[in-house]
PDB file of C-alpha atoms and ligand atoms in Angstrom:
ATOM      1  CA  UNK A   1     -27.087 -11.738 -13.622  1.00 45.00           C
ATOM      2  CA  UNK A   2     -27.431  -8.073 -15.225  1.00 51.00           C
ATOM      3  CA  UNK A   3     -24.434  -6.017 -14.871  1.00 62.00           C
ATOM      4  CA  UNK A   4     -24.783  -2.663 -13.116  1.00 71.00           C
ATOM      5  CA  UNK A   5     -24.499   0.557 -15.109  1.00 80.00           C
ATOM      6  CA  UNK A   6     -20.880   1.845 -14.458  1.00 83.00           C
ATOM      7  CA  UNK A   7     -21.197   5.909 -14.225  1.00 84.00           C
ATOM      8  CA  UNK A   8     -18.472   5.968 -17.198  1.00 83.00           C
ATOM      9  CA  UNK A   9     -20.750   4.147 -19.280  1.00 81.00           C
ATOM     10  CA  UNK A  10     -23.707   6.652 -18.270  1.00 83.00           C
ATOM     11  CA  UNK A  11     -21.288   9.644 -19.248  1.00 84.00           C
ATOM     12  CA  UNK A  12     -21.120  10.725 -15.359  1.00 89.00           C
ATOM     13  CA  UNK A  13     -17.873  11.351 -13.409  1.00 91.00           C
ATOM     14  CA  UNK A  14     -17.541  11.051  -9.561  1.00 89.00           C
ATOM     15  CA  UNK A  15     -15.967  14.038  -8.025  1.00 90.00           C
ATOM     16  CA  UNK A  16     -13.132  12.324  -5.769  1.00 87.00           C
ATOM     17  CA  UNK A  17     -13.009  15.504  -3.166  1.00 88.00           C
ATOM     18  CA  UNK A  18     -16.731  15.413  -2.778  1.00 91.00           C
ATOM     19  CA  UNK A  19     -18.392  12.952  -4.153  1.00 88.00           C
ATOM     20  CA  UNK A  20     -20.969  14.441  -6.202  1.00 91.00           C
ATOM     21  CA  UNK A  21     -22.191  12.917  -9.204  1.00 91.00           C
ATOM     22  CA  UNK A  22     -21.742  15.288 -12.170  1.00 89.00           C
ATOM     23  CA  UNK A  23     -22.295  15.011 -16.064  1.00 88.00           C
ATOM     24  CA  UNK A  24     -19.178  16.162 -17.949  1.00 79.00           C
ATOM     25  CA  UNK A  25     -19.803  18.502 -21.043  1.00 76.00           C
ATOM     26  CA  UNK A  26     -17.006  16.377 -22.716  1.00 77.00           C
ATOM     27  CA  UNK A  27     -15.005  13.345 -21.498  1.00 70.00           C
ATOM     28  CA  UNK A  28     -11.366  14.860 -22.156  1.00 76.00           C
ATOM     29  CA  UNK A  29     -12.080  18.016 -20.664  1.00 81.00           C
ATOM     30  CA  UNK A  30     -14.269  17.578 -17.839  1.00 84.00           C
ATOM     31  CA  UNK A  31     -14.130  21.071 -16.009  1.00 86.00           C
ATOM     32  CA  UNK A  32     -14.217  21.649 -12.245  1.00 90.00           C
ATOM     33  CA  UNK A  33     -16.915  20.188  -9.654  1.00 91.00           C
ATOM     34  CA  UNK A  34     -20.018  22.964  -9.365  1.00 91.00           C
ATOM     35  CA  UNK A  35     -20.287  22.045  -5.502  1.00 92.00           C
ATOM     36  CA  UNK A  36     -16.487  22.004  -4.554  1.00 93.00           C
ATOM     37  CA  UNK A  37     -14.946  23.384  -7.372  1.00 90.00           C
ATOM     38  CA  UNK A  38     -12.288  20.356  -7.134  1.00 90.00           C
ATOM     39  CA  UNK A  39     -10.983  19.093 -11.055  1.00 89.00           C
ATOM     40  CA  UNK A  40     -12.828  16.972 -12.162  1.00 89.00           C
ATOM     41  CA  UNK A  41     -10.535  13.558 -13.940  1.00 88.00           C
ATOM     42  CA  UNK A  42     -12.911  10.964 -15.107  1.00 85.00           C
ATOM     43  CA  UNK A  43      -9.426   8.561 -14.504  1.00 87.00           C
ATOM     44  CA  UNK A  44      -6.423   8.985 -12.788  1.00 87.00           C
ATOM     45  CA  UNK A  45      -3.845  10.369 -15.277  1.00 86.00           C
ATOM     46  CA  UNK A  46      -1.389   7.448 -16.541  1.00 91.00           C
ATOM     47  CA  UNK A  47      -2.388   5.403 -12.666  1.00 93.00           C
ATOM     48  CA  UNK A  48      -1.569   2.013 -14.360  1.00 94.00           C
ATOM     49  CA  UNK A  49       1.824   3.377 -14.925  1.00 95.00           C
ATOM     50  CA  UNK A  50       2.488   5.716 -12.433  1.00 95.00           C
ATOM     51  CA  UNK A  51       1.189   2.603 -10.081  1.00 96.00           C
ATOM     52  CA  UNK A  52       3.600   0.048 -11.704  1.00 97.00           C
ATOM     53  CA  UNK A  53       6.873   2.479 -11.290  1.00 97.00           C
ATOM     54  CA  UNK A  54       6.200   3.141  -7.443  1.00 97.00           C
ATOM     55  CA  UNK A  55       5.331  -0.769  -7.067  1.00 97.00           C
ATOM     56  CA  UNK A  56       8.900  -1.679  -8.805  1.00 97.00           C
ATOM     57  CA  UNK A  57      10.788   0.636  -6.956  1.00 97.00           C
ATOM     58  CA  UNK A  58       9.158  -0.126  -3.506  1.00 96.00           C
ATOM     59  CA  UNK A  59       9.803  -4.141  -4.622  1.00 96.00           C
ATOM     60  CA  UNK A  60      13.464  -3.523  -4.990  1.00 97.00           C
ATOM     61  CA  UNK A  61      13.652  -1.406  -1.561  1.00 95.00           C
ATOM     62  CA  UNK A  62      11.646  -4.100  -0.067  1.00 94.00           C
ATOM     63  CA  UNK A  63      15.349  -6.026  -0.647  1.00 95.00           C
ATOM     64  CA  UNK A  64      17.584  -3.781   0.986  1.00 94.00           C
ATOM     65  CA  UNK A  65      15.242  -3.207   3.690  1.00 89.00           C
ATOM     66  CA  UNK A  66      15.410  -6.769   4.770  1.00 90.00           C
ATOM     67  CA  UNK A  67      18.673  -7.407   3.894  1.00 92.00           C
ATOM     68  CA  UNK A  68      20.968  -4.479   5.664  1.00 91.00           C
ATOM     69  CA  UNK A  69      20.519  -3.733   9.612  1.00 87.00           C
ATOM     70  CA  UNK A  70      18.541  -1.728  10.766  1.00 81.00           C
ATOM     71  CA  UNK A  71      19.224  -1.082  14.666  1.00 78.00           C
ATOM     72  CA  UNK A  72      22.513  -1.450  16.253  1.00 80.00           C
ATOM     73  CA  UNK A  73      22.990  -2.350  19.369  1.00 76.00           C
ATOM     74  CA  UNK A  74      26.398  -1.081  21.322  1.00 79.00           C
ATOM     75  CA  UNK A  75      27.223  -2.756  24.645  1.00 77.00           C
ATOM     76  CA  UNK A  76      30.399  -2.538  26.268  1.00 79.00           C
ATOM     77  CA  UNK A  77      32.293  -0.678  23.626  1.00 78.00           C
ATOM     78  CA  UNK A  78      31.058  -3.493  20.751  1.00 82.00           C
ATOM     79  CA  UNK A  79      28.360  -3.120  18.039  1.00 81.00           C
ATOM     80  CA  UNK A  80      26.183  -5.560  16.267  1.00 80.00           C
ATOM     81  CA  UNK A  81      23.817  -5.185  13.780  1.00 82.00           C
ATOM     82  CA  UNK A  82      20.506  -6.341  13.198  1.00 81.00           C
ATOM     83  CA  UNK A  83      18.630  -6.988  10.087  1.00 85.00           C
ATOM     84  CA  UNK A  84      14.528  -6.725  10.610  1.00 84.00           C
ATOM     85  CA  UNK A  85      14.413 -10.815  10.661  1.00 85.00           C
ATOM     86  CA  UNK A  86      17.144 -10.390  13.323  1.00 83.00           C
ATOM     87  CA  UNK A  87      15.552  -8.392  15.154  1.00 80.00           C
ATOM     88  CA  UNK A  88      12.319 -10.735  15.172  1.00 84.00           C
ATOM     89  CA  UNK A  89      14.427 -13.434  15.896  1.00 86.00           C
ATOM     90  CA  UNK A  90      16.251 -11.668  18.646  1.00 80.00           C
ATOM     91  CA  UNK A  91      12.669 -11.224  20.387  1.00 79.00           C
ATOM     92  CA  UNK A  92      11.276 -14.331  20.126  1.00 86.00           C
ATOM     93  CA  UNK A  93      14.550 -16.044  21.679  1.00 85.00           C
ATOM     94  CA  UNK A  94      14.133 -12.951  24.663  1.00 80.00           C
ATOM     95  CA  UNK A  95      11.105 -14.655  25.477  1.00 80.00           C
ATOM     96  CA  UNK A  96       8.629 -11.543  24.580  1.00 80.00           C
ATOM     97  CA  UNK A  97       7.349 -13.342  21.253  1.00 85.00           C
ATOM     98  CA  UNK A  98       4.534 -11.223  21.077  1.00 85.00           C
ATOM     99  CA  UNK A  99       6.330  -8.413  20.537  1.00 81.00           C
ATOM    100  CA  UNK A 100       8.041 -10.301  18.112  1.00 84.00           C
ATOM    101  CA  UNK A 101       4.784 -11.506  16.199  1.00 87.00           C
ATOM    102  CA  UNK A 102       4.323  -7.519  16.113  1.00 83.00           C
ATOM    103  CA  UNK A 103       7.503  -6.588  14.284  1.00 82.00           C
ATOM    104  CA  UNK A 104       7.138  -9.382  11.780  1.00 85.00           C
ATOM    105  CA  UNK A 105       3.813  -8.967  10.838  1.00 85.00           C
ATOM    106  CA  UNK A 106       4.159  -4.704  10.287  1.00 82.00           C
ATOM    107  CA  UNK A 107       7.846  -4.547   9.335  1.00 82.00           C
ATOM    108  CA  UNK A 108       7.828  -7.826   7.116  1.00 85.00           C
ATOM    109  CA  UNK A 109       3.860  -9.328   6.089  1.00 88.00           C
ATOM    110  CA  UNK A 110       1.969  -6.020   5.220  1.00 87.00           C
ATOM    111  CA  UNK A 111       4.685  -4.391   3.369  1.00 88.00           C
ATOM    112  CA  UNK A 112       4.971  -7.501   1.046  1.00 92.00           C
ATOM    113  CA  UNK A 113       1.565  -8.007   1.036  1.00 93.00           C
ATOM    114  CA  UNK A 114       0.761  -4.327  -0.410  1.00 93.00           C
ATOM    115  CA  UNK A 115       3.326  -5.022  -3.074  1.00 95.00           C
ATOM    116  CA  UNK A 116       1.352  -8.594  -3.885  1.00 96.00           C
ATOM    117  CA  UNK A 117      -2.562  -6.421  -3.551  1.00 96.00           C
ATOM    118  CA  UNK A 118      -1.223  -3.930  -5.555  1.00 96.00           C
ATOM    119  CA  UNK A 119       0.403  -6.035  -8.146  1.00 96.00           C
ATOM    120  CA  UNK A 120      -2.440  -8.432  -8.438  1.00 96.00           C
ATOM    121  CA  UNK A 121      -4.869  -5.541  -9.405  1.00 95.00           C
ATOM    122  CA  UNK A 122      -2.853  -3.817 -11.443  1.00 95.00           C
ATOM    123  CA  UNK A 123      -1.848  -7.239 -13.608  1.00 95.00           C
ATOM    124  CA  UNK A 124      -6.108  -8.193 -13.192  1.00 94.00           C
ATOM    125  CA  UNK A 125      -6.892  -4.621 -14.555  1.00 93.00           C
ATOM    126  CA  UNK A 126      -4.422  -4.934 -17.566  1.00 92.00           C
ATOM    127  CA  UNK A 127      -5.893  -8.215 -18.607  1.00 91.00           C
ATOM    128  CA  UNK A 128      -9.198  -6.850 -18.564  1.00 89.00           C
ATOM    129  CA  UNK A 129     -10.878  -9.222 -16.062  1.00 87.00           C
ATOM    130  CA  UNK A 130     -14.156  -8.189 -15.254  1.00 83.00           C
ATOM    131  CA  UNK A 131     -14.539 -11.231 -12.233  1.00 85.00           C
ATOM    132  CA  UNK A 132     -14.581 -10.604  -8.404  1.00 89.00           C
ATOM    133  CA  UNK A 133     -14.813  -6.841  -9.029  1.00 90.00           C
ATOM    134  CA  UNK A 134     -16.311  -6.362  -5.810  1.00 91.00           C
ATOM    135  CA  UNK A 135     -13.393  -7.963  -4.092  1.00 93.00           C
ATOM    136  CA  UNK A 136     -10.757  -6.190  -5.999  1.00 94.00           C
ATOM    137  CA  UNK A 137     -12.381  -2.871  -4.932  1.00 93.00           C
ATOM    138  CA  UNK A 138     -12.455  -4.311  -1.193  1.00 94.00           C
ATOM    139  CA  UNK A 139      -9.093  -5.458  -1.784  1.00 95.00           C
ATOM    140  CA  UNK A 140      -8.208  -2.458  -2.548  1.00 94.00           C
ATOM    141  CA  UNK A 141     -10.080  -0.432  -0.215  1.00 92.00           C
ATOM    142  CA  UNK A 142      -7.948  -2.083   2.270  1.00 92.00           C
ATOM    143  CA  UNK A 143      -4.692  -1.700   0.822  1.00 91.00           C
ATOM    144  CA  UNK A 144      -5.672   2.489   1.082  1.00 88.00           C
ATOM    145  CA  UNK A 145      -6.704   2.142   4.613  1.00 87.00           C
ATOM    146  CA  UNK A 146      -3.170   0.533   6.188  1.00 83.00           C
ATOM    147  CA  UNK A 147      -1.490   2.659   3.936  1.00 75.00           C
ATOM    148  CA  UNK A 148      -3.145   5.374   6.421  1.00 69.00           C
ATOM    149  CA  UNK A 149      -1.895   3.340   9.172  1.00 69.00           C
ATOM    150  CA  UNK A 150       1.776   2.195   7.781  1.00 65.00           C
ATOM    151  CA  UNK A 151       3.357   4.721  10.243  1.00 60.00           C
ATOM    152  CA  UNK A 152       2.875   1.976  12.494  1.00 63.00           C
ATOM    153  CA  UNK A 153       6.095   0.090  11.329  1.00 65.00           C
ATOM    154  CA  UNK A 154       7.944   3.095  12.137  1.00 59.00           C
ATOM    155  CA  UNK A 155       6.142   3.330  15.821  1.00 61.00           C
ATOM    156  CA  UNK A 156       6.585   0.006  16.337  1.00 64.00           C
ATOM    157  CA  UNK A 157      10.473  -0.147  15.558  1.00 65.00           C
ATOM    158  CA  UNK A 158      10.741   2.960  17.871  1.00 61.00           C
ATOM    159  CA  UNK A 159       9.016   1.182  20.259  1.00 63.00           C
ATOM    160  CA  UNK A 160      11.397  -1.731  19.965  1.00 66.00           C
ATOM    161  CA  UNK A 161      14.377   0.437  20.378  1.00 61.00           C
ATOM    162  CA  UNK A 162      13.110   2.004  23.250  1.00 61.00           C
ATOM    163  CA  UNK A 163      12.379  -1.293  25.088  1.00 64.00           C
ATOM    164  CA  UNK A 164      15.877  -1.837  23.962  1.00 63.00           C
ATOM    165  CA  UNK A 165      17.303   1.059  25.040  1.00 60.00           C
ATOM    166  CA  UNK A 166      15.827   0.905  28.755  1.00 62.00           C
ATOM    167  CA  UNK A 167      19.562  -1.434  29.587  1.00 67.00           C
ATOM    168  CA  UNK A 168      21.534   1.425  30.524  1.00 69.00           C
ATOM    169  CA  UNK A 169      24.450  -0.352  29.337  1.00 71.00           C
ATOM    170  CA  UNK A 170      23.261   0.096  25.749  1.00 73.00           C
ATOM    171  CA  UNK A 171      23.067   2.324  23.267  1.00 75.00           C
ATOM    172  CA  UNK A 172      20.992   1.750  19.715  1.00 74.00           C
ATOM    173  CA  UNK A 173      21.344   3.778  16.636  1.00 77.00           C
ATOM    174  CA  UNK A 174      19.650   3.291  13.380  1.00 77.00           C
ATOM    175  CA  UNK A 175      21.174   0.773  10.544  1.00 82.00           C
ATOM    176  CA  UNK A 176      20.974   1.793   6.431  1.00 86.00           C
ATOM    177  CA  UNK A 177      18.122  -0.860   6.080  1.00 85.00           C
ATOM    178  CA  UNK A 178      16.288   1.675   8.148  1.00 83.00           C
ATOM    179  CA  UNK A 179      16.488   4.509   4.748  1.00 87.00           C
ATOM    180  CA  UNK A 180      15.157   1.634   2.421  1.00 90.00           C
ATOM    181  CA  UNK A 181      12.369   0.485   4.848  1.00 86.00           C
ATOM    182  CA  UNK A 182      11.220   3.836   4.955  1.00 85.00           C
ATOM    183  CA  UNK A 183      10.751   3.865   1.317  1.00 90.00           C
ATOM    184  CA  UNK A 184       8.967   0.845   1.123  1.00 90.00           C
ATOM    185  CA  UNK A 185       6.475   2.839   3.157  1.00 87.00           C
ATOM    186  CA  UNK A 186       6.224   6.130   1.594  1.00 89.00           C
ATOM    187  CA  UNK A 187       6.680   4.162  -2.417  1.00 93.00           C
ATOM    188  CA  UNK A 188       3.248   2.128  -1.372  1.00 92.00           C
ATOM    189  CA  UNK A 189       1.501   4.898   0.520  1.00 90.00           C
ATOM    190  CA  UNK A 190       2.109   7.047  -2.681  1.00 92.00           C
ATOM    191  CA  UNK A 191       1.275   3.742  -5.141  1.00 94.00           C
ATOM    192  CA  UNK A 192      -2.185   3.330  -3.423  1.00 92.00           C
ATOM    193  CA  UNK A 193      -2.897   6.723  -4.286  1.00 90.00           C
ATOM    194  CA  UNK A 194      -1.872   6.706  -8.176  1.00 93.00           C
ATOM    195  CA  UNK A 195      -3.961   3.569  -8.647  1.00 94.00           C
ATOM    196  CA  UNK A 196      -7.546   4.693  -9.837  1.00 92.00           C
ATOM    197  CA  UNK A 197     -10.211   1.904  -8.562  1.00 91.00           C
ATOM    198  CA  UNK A 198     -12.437   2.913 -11.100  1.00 90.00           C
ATOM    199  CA  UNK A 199     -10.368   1.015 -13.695  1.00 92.00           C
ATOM    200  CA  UNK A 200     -11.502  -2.471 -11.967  1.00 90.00           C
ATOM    201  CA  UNK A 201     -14.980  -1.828 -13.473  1.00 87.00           C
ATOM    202  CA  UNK A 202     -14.044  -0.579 -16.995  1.00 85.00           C
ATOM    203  CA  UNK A 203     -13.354  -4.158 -18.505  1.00 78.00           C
ATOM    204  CA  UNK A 204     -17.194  -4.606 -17.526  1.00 65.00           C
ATOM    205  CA  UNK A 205     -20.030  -4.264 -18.759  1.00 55.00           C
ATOM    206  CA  UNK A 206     -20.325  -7.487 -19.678  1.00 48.00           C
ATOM    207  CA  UNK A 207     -22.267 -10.128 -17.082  1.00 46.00           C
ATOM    208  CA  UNK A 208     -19.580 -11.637 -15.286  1.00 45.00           C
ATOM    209  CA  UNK A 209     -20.742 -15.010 -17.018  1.00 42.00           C
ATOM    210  CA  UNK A 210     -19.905 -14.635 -20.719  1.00 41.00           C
ATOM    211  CA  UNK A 211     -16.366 -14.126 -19.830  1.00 41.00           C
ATOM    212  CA  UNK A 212     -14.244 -17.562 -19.968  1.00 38.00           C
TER     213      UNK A 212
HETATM  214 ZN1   ZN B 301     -16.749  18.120  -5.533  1.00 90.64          ZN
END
């Protein structure tokens, strides 16, 4: 199988506003793009860095957020808390388990598992593996998409206090978990950003068989 020219290898540089394929006059200073006059960065400044700070932080808020309450729940003059997994917990036993299967796969699954995509390619980029390139990118690809759509969690935990709140013999206010969760969010949505794609393909240009 004949690897594909890579347009770093062919001395080309993708504009990332536009898309237009133009040759830089020189690799460290590539100018502006002609058509939308967007800078031009052959790679993301420092992204494997930049990448792995957000992912730390957003692993260690991921504790927190799971860990402290995030909704309480006043009736009749007393308060309890409830951590996410409570809350889950609390729904299934209500009998609406969908609801439940809702809050546990937005508030819980994706978060960890854009922590796990993003760590993955960030360790498979730093070895230099050139295998499954295609599914890294897809990989990839997807984590950017939900990050577009990661305001979900918060609609659907507003949507769970509102269902809630409809006893009028209850009132619900947000718990501290409810900060950390939020950063969890914004730390990936930013991470998926600082990660350059492009740096999958650099450890190729070798077929995908002569590597061990
Ligand atoms: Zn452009």
């Amino acid at each position: 199988m004949a690897a594909a020219l890579t347009a770093a290898q062919a001395g080309l540089i993708g504009c990332e506003h536009c898309g237009l394929l133009v040759r830089a006059a020189s690799a460290d200073e590539p100018g502006h793009c002609p058509r939308c006059g967007s800078p031009l960065e052959s790679r993301r400044r420092q992204s494997i860095e930049r990448t792995w700070a957000l992912v730390i932080a957003a692993a260690i808020c991921y504790i927190p957020a799971n860990l402290l309450p995030v909704l309480g729940t006043t009736t009749l003059g007393s308060t309890e808390y409830d951590t996410i997994m409570g809350g889950v917990v609390f729904l299934y036993t209500s009998g609406s388990w969908p609801l439940a299967l809702i809050v546990l796969i937005a508030s819980v699954m994706v978060p960890l598992g854009k922590l796990i995509a993003l760590g993955y390619l960030l360790i498979s980029v730093q070895r230099r593996s050139s295998s499954s390139n295609r599914e890294r990118t897809r990989l990839y690809r997807m984590v950017e998409f939900i990050g577009r759509w990661s305001m979900l969690d918060v609609f659907v935990d507003t949507f769970t206090v509102a269902l809630v709140q409809l006893s009028p013999l209850m009132a619900v206010s947000p718990g501290p978990g409810v900060m950390f969760f939020a950063a969890v969010v914004v730390l990936t949505m930013i991470a998926a950003t600082t990660f350059d794609p492009r740096l999958i393909w650099d450890a190729g240009g070798e077929p995908e068989s002569r590597i061990g």
